[in-house]
C-alpha positions as a LaTeX table, in Angstrom:
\begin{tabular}{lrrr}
\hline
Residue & $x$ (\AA) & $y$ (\AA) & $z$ (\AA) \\
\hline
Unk1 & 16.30 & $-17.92$ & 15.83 \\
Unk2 & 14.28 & $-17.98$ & 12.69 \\
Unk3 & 14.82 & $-14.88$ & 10.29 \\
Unk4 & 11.82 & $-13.05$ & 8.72 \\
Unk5 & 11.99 & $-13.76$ & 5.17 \\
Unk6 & 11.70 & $-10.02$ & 3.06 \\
Unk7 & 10.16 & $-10.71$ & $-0.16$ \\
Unk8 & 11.29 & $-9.68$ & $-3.38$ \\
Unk9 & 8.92 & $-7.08$ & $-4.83$ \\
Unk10 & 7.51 & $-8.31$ & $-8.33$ \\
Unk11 & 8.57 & $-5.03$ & $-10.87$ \\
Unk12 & 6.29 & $-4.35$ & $-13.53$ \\
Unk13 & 8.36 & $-5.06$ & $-16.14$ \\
Unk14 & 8.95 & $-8.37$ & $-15.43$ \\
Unk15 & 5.13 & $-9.10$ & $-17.24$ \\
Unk16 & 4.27 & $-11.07$ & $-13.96$ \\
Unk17 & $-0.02$ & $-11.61$ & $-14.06$ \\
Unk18 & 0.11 & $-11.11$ & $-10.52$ \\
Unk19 & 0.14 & $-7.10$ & $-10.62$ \\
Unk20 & $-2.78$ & $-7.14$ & $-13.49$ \\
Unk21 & $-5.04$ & $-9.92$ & $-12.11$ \\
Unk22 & $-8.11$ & $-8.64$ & $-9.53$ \\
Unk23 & $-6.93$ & $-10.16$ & $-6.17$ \\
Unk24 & $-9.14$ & $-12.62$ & $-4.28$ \\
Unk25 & $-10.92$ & $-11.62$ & $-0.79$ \\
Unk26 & $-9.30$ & $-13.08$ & 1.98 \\
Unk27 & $-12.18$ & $-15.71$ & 3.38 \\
Unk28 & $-12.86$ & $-13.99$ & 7.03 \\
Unk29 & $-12.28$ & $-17.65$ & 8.91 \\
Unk30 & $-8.61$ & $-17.20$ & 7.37 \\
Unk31 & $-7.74$ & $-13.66$ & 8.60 \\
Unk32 & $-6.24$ & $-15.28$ & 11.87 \\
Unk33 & $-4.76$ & $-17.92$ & 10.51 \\
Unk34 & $-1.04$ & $-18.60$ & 10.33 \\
Unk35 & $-0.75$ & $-18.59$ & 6.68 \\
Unk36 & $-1.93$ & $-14.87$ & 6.80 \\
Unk37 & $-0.07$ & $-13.94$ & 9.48 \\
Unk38 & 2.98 & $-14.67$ & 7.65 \\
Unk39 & 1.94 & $-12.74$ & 4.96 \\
Unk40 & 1.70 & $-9.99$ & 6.74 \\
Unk41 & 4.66 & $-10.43$ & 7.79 \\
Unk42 & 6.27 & $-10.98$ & 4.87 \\
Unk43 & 4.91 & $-7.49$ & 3.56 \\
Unk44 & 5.88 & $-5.28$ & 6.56 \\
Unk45 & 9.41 & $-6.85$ & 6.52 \\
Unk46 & 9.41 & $-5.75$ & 2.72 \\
Unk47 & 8.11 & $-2.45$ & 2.88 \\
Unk48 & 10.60 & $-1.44$ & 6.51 \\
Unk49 & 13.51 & $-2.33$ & 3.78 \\
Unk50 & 12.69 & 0.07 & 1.13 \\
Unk51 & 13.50 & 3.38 & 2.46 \\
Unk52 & 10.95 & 5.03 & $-0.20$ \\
Unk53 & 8.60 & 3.08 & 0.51 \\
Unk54 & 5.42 & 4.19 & 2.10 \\
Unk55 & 2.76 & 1.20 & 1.27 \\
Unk56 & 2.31 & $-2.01$ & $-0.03$ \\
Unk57 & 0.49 & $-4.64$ & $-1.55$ \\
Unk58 & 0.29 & $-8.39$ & $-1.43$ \\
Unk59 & 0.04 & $-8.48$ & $-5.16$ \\
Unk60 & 3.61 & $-6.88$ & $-5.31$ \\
Unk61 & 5.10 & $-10.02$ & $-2.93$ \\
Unk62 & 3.61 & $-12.18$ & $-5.32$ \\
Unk63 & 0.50 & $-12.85$ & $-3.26$ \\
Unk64 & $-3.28$ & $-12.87$ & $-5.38$ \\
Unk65 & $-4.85$ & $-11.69$ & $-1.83$ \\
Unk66 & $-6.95$ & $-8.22$ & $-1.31$ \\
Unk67 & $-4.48$ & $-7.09$ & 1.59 \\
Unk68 & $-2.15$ & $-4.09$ & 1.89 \\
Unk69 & $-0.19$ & $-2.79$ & 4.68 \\
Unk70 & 0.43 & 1.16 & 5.14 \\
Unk71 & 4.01 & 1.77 & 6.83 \\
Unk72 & 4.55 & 3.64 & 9.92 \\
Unk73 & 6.26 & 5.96 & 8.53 \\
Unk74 & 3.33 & 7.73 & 7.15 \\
Unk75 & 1.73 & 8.07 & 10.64 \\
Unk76 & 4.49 & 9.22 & 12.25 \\
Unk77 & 5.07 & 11.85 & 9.00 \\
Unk78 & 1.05 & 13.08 & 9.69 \\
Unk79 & 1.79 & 13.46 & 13.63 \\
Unk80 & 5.12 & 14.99 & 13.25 \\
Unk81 & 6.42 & 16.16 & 16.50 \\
Unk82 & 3.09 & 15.83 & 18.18 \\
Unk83 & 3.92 & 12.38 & 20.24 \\
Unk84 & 5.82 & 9.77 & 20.75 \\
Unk85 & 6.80 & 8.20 & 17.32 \\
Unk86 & 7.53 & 4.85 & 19.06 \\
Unk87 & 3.56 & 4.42 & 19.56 \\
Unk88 & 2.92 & 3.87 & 15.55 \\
Unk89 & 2.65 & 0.39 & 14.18 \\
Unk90 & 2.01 & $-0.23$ & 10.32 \\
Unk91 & $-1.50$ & $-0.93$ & 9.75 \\
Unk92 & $-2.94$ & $-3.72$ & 7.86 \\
Unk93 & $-5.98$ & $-3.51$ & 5.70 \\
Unk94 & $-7.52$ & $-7.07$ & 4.61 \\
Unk95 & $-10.76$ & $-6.83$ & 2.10 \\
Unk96 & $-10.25$ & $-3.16$ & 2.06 \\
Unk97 & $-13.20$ & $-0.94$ & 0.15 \\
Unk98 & $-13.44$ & 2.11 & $-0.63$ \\
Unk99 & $-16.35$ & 3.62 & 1.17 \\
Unk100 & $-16.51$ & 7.68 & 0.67 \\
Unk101 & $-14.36$ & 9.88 & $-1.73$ \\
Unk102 & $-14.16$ & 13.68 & $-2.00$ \\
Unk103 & $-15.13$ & 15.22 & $-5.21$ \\
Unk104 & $-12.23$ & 17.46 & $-4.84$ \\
Unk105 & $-9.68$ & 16.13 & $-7.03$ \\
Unk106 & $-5.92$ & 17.26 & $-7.21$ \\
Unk107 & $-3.18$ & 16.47 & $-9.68$ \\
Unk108 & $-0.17$ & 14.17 & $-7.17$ \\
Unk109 & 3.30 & 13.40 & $-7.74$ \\
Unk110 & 3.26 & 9.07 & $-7.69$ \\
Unk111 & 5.87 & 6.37 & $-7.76$ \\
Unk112 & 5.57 & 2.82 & $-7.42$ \\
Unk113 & 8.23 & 0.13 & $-5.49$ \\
Unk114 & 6.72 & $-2.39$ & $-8.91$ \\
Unk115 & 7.56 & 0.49 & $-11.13$ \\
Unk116 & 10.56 & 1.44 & $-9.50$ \\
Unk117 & 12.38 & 5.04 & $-10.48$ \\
Unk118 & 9.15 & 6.21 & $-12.55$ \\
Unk119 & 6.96 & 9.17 & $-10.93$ \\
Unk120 & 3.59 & 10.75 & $-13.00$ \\
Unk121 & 1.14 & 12.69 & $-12.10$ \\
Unk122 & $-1.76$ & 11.42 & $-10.94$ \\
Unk123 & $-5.49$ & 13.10 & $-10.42$ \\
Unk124 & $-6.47$ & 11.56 & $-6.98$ \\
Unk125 & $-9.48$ & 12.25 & $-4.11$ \\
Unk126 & $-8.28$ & 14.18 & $-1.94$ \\
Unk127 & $-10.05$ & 12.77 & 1.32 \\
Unk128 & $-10.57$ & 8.82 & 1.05 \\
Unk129 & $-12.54$ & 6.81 & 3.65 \\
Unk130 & $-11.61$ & 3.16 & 3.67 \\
Unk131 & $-13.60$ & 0.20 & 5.57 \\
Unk132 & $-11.60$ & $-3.11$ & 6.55 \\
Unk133 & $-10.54$ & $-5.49$ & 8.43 \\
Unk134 & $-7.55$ & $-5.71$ & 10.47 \\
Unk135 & $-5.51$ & $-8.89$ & 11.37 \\
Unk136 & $-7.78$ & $-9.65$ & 14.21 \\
Unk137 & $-10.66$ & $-10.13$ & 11.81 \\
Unk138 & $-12.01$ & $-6.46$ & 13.55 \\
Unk139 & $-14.08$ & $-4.46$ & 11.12 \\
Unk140 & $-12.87$ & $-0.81$ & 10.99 \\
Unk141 & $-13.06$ & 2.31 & 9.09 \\
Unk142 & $-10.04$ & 4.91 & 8.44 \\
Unk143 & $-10.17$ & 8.05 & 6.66 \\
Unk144 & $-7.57$ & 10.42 & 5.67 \\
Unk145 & $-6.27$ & 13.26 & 3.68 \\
Unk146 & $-3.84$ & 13.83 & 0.94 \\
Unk147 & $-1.19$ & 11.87 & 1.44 \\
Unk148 & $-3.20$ & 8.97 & 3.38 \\
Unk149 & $-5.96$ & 9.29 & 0.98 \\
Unk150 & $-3.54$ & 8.66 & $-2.22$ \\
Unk151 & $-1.96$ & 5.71 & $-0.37$ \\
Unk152 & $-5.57$ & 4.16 & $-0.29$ \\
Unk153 & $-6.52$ & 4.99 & $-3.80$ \\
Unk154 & $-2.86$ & 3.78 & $-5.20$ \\
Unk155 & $-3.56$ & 0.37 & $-2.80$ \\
Unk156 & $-6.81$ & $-0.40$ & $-4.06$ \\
Unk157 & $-5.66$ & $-0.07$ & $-7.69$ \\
Unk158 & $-2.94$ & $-2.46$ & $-6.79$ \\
Unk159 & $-5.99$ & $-5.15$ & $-5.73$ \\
Unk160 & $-7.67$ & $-4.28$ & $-8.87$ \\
Unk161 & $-4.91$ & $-5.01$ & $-11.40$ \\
Unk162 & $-4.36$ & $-1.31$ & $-11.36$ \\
Unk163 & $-0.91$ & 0.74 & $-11.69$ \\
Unk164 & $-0.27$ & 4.46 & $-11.29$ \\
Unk165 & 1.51 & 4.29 & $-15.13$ \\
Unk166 & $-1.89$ & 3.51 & $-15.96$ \\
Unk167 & $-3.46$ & 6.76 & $-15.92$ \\
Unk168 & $-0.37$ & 8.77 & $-14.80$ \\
Unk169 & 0.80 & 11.59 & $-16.78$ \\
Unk170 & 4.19 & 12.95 & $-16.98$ \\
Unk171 & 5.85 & 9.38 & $-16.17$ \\
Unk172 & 9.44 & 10.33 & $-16.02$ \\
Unk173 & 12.22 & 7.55 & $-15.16$ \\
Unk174 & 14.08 & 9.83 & $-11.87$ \\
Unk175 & 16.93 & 8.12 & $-10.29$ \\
Unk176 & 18.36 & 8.52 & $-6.83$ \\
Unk177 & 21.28 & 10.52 & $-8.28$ \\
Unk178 & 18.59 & 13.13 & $-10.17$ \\
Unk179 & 16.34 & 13.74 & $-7.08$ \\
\hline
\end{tabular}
């Protein structure tokens, strides 16, 4: 049996280019491939590790590629109690955009698994609308609110060369034993 290798994710401290660079587009004949698929992979076996974690970036396994993978979790958080939590998967965004943004704004507690035990406050959209593709190569669109819409905004920064401690205010260094 062949074990799914979890990837170490790259902290921000460490001065690797590969959180500040602007990730490349994933070429559409490629989004099936197996190098992709491995990838992916690799990120959703990182992110089910880290019990914080809610998101995450290819950037942040060390990959230059405009992919991110939203956990489970989240879904099954925004449903709570309403089905069966067994029917969420994580869901893969691949040359992700932006499409639509509120102009309501509101100020967000942030953290970062590359900037790990730091939270700010952030000034985020608070509905998001994001157009994709998913590991099929399928073109979709997902929007969402608050929590979801922050976890698109903080993802898309992450393609960009972009971290929360960028514009954050407030950063604070908050341990597990201080929560």
């Amino acid at each position: 049996m062949v074990k799914n290798k979890i990837q170490k994710i790259i902290q921000a401290k460490s001065g690797n280019p590969v959180l500040r660079d602007f990730a490349e587009s994933v070429p559409l004949e490629e989004i099936k491939s197996e190098k992709i698929k491995k990838i992916i992979e690799d990120m959703k076996n990182s992110l089910a590790r880290e019990e914080e974690g809610v998101a995450i970036a290819a950037p942040q396994i060390g990959v230059p590629l405009r992919i991110f993978v939203v956990s489970k979790k989240i879904f099954q958080l925004i449903d709570a109690g309403k089905s069966d939590k067994n029917k969420f998967d994580d869901l893969v965004f691949i040359n992700p955009e932006i499409i639509k943004l509120s102009k309501d704004k509101e100020t967000m507690e942030e953290g970062c698994l590359s900037v790990r035990d730091y939270y700010g406050k952030i000034k985020r959209a608070t509905k998001a609308t994001v157009k994709a593709y998913d590991e099929n190569g399928n073109v979709f669109e997902r929007g969402g609110s608050r929590l979801l819409a922050q976890i698109f905004q903080h993802e898309i920064d992450h393609l960009n060369g972009i971290l929360f401690t960028d514009s954050a205010k407030d950063v604070q260094k908050i341990t597990k034993d201080k929560k």
